[in-house]
Amino acid sequence: MSIGVRAIPVPLLIWICLHFFSSIAAADGQCREPAGRLVSVQGQVQVQSSGQQTWVAVRIDDSLCPGDGGRAAVALANESILRIDQNGTLSIGSTTTGKSSLLKLMQGVLHIFSHRPNALKIETPYVSGAVEGTEFLVRAEPEKTVIIVFEGKVSAVNGQGRLEVASGQAIVAERGMAPQYITVVRPRDAVHWMLYDAYALQAIIEVV
């Protein structure tokens, strides 16, 4: 399912495309099982429901039904918190077992808090991750993916290899290559620069 997001010419607009795929809205138009709700909005936020032509403004605490798209920070139904940087494209659904949320980050930067072990699985173009908690950052670029773990552990895997990424560690996975550990000079700065300066974020990441 492909859902577009319209550019709105307002200050501090965040270019985020949240693609919610799967499931069912009740007959009255309300979600039976909302994918999440907005907890933070910067600039103007609009969503377009799947199959609809109308763009609708959303507000803090509005529910996001599967099939809706928007630009915002989101609290998932499993209590995970997602903060998405500008120019990001993210799909949110469920795994085949239905026991965890599946996040597909096609591009951009995603900062995640997840206090429930195994509540999330991450897919990017070059690496996938099984999340055991608790706080981490994922950056998907055209030629590579970077994962930085602040607390907890992420299992990073692709067709070429697998690495366990623990607290304070980071990896990079490039096209056609196995994940490899990298050194992040100032890990916590990565979150700050994620929000304000993508070039500075790149500068504090060095491959071992």
Short mmCIF file of C-alpha atoms in Angstrom, two decimals:
data_model
loop_
_atom_site.label_atom_id
_atom_site.label_comp_id
_atom_site.label_asym_id
_atom_site.label_seq_id
_atom_site.Cartn_x
_atom_site.Cartn_y
_atom_site.Cartn_z
CA MET A 1 0.00 0.00 0.00
CA SER A 2 1.42 3.38 -0.98
CA ILE A 3 0.31 6.56 0.76
CA GLY A 4 1.63 9.98 -0.22
CA VAL A 5 2.20 12.95 2.04
CA ARG A 6 1.47 16.48 0.82
CA ALA A 7 4.02 19.24 1.33
CA ILE A 8 2.58 22.12 3.39
CA PRO A 9 4.52 25.43 3.11
CA VAL A 10 4.69 26.34 6.82
CA PRO A 11 7.68 27.06 9.11
CA LEU A 12 9.35 24.09 10.81
CA LEU A 13 7.50 21.58 8.69
CA ILE A 14 8.72 18.04 9.32
CA TRP A 15 8.81 15.97 6.14
CA ILE A 16 7.82 12.63 7.59
CA CYS A 17 5.83 9.95 5.82
CA LEU A 18 4.33 7.38 8.19
CA HIS A 19 2.84 4.57 6.15
CA PHE A 20 0.46 2.56 8.29
CA PHE A 21 -0.36 -0.74 6.63
CA SER A 22 -2.77 -3.45 7.76
CA SER A 23 -5.92 -3.75 9.25
CA ILE A 24 -9.40 -2.71 9.87
CA ALA A 25 -11.43 0.29 10.88
CA ALA A 26 -14.84 -0.12 12.44
CA ALA A 27 -18.00 0.86 10.57
CA ASP A 28 -18.25 4.17 12.42
CA GLY A 29 -14.81 5.14 11.11
CA GLN A 30 -13.02 4.68 14.45
CA CYS A 31 -10.03 2.39 14.82
CA ARG A 32 -10.63 -0.90 16.54
CA GLU A 33 -6.91 -1.27 17.11
CA PRO A 34 -5.07 2.04 16.56
CA ALA A 35 -1.45 1.70 15.44
CA GLY A 36 -0.53 4.58 17.72
CA ARG A 37 -1.24 8.16 18.69
CA LEU A 38 0.48 11.48 18.15
CA VAL A 39 2.48 12.69 21.13
CA SER A 40 4.49 15.50 19.53
CA VAL A 41 3.86 17.72 16.53
CA GLN A 42 6.17 20.32 14.99
CA GLY A 43 4.71 22.52 12.30
CA GLN A 44 1.49 21.56 10.52
CA VAL A 45 0.53 17.88 10.38
CA GLN A 46 -1.94 16.34 7.97
CA VAL A 47 -2.94 12.75 7.19
CA GLN A 48 -4.63 11.14 4.24
CA SER A 49 -6.53 7.94 4.93
CA SER A 50 -6.05 5.03 2.57
CA GLY A 51 -8.48 5.24 -0.33
CA GLN A 52 -9.46 8.84 0.45
CA GLN A 53 -8.72 12.11 -1.39
CA THR A 54 -9.16 14.48 1.55
CA TRP A 55 -6.27 15.68 3.72
CA VAL A 56 -7.22 16.08 7.39
CA ALA A 57 -5.40 18.06 10.09
CA VAL A 58 -4.44 16.07 13.19
CA ARG A 59 -3.69 17.11 16.75
CA ILE A 60 -1.87 15.77 19.80
CA ASP A 61 -3.53 12.60 21.15
CA ASP A 62 -5.34 11.86 17.89
CA SER A 63 -5.29 8.15 17.10
CA LEU A 64 -3.62 6.94 13.92
CA CYS A 65 -5.53 4.11 12.32
CA PRO A 66 -3.70 1.51 10.24
CA GLY A 67 -3.93 2.87 6.72
CA ASP A 68 -3.34 6.49 7.77
CA GLY A 69 -0.25 8.55 6.96
CA GLY A 70 1.12 11.54 8.80
CA ARG A 71 4.12 13.50 10.03
CA ALA A 72 4.76 13.37 13.78
CA ALA A 73 6.28 11.62 16.75
CA VAL A 74 4.23 8.56 17.67
CA ALA A 75 3.50 6.42 20.72
CA LEU A 76 2.72 2.90 19.55
CA ALA A 77 0.04 0.74 21.07
CA ASN A 78 2.78 -1.40 22.68
CA GLU A 79 4.05 1.73 24.51
CA SER A 80 7.12 2.20 22.31
CA ILE A 81 7.93 5.82 21.41
CA LEU A 82 9.17 6.77 17.93
CA ARG A 83 10.79 10.08 17.01
CA ILE A 84 11.31 10.49 13.27
CA ASP A 85 13.59 13.03 11.67
CA GLN A 86 12.76 15.09 8.59
CA ASN A 87 12.78 13.42 5.18
CA GLY A 88 12.01 10.04 6.76
CA THR A 89 9.82 7.29 5.32
CA LEU A 90 8.54 4.75 7.82
CA SER A 91 5.96 1.98 7.63
CA ILE A 92 4.41 0.58 10.81
CA GLY A 93 2.67 -2.77 10.91
CA SER A 94 2.80 -6.08 12.72
CA THR A 95 4.93 -9.18 12.28
CA THR A 96 3.48 -12.39 10.88
CA THR A 97 3.00 -13.69 14.43
CA GLY A 98 1.21 -10.49 15.47
CA LYS A 99 3.22 -10.40 18.71
CA SER A 100 5.40 -7.40 17.86
CA SER A 101 5.36 -4.24 15.76
CA LEU A 102 7.25 -4.22 12.48
CA LEU A 103 8.94 -0.93 11.57
CA LYS A 104 10.18 -0.53 8.00
CA LEU A 105 12.48 2.48 7.75
CA MET A 106 13.16 3.14 4.08
CA GLN A 107 15.05 6.39 4.63
CA GLY A 108 15.76 8.93 7.36
CA VAL A 109 16.54 8.74 11.07
CA LEU A 110 14.45 7.02 13.73
CA HIS A 111 14.99 7.38 17.51
CA ILE A 112 13.23 4.63 19.47
CA PHE A 113 12.34 3.94 23.11
CA SER A 114 10.99 0.43 23.71
CA HIS A 115 10.76 -0.93 27.26
CA ARG A 116 9.17 -4.24 26.28
CA PRO A 117 11.64 -6.91 25.14
CA ASN A 118 10.94 -8.22 21.64
CA ALA A 119 8.13 -5.69 21.11
CA LEU A 120 9.73 -4.32 17.93
CA LYS A 121 11.42 -5.57 14.79
CA ILE A 122 13.20 -3.17 12.43
CA GLU A 123 13.73 -3.51 8.69
CA THR A 124 15.86 -1.20 6.54
CA PRO A 125 17.18 -1.66 3.00
CA TYR A 126 20.51 -3.11 4.22
CA VAL A 127 19.95 -4.63 7.65
CA SER A 128 17.18 -5.85 9.93
CA GLY A 129 17.10 -5.76 13.71
CA ALA A 130 15.44 -7.75 16.49
CA VAL A 131 15.06 -5.37 19.41
CA GLU A 132 15.57 -6.39 23.02
CA GLY A 133 15.40 -2.78 24.26
CA THR A 134 15.64 -0.08 25.28
CA GLU A 135 16.82 3.04 23.44
CA PHE A 136 18.51 3.21 20.08
CA LEU A 137 18.81 5.18 16.85
CA VAL A 138 18.57 3.95 13.26
CA ARG A 139 19.72 5.97 10.25
CA ALA A 140 18.82 4.66 6.77
CA GLU A 141 20.75 6.25 3.89
CA PRO A 142 20.81 5.43 0.16
CA GLU A 143 23.92 3.22 0.48
CA LYS A 144 23.99 2.16 4.14
CA THR A 145 22.22 1.83 7.48
CA VAL A 146 23.66 2.86 10.87
CA ILE A 147 22.33 1.57 14.21
CA ILE A 148 23.44 3.11 17.53
CA VAL A 149 22.34 1.44 20.79
CA PHE A 150 22.20 3.62 23.91
CA GLU A 151 20.63 1.05 26.25
CA GLY A 152 19.67 -2.57 25.73
CA LYS A 153 20.56 -4.75 22.75
CA VAL A 154 19.72 -5.09 19.05
CA SER A 155 20.52 -8.11 16.87
CA ALA A 156 21.52 -6.72 13.47
CA VAL A 157 21.33 -9.18 10.57
CA ASN A 158 21.38 -9.25 6.78
CA GLY A 159 22.20 -11.84 4.11
CA GLN A 160 25.93 -11.45 4.69
CA GLY A 161 26.18 -11.67 8.48
CA ARG A 162 24.92 -10.93 11.98
CA LEU A 163 26.12 -8.80 14.91
CA GLU A 164 24.87 -8.31 18.46
CA VAL A 165 24.84 -4.58 19.24
CA ALA A 166 24.95 -3.84 22.98
CA SER A 167 24.68 -0.63 24.99
CA GLY A 168 27.19 1.94 23.79
CA GLN A 169 27.89 0.10 20.54
CA ALA A 170 27.05 0.91 16.93
CA ILE A 171 27.14 -0.83 13.55
CA VAL A 172 26.98 0.07 9.88
CA ALA A 173 25.61 -2.14 7.10
CA GLU A 174 26.39 -1.18 3.52
CA ARG A 175 25.07 -2.48 0.24
CA GLY A 176 26.18 -6.10 -0.23
CA MET A 177 28.27 -6.19 2.98
CA ALA A 178 27.87 -7.75 6.42
CA PRO A 179 27.24 -5.43 9.39
CA GLN A 180 30.43 -4.13 11.03
CA TYR A 181 31.06 -2.32 14.29
CA ILE A 182 31.79 1.40 14.14
CA THR A 183 32.94 3.98 16.64
CA VAL A 184 30.55 6.81 17.47
CA VAL A 185 32.54 9.66 18.99
CA ARG A 186 29.68 11.22 20.98
CA PRO A 187 26.71 8.83 20.95
CA ARG A 188 24.24 11.08 22.76
CA ASP A 189 25.01 13.95 20.41
CA ALA A 190 23.66 11.77 17.61
CA VAL A 191 20.11 12.28 18.89
CA HIS A 192 20.57 16.06 19.10
CA TRP A 193 22.07 16.31 15.64
CA MET A 194 19.40 14.00 14.28
CA LEU A 195 16.90 16.75 15.00
CA TYR A 196 18.93 19.78 13.99
CA ASP A 197 21.90 19.01 11.74
CA ALA A 198 22.22 15.88 9.60
CA TYR A 199 25.71 16.86 8.41
CA ALA A 200 26.98 17.07 12.00
CA LEU A 201 25.47 13.66 12.74
CA GLN A 202 27.47 12.16 9.89
CA ALA A 203 30.64 13.82 11.17
CA ILE A 204 30.52 12.14 14.60
CA ILE A 205 30.27 8.63 13.14
CA GLU A 206 33.54 6.89 12.21
CA VAL A 207 34.01 3.36 10.93
CA VAL A 208 36.40 1.26 13.05
#
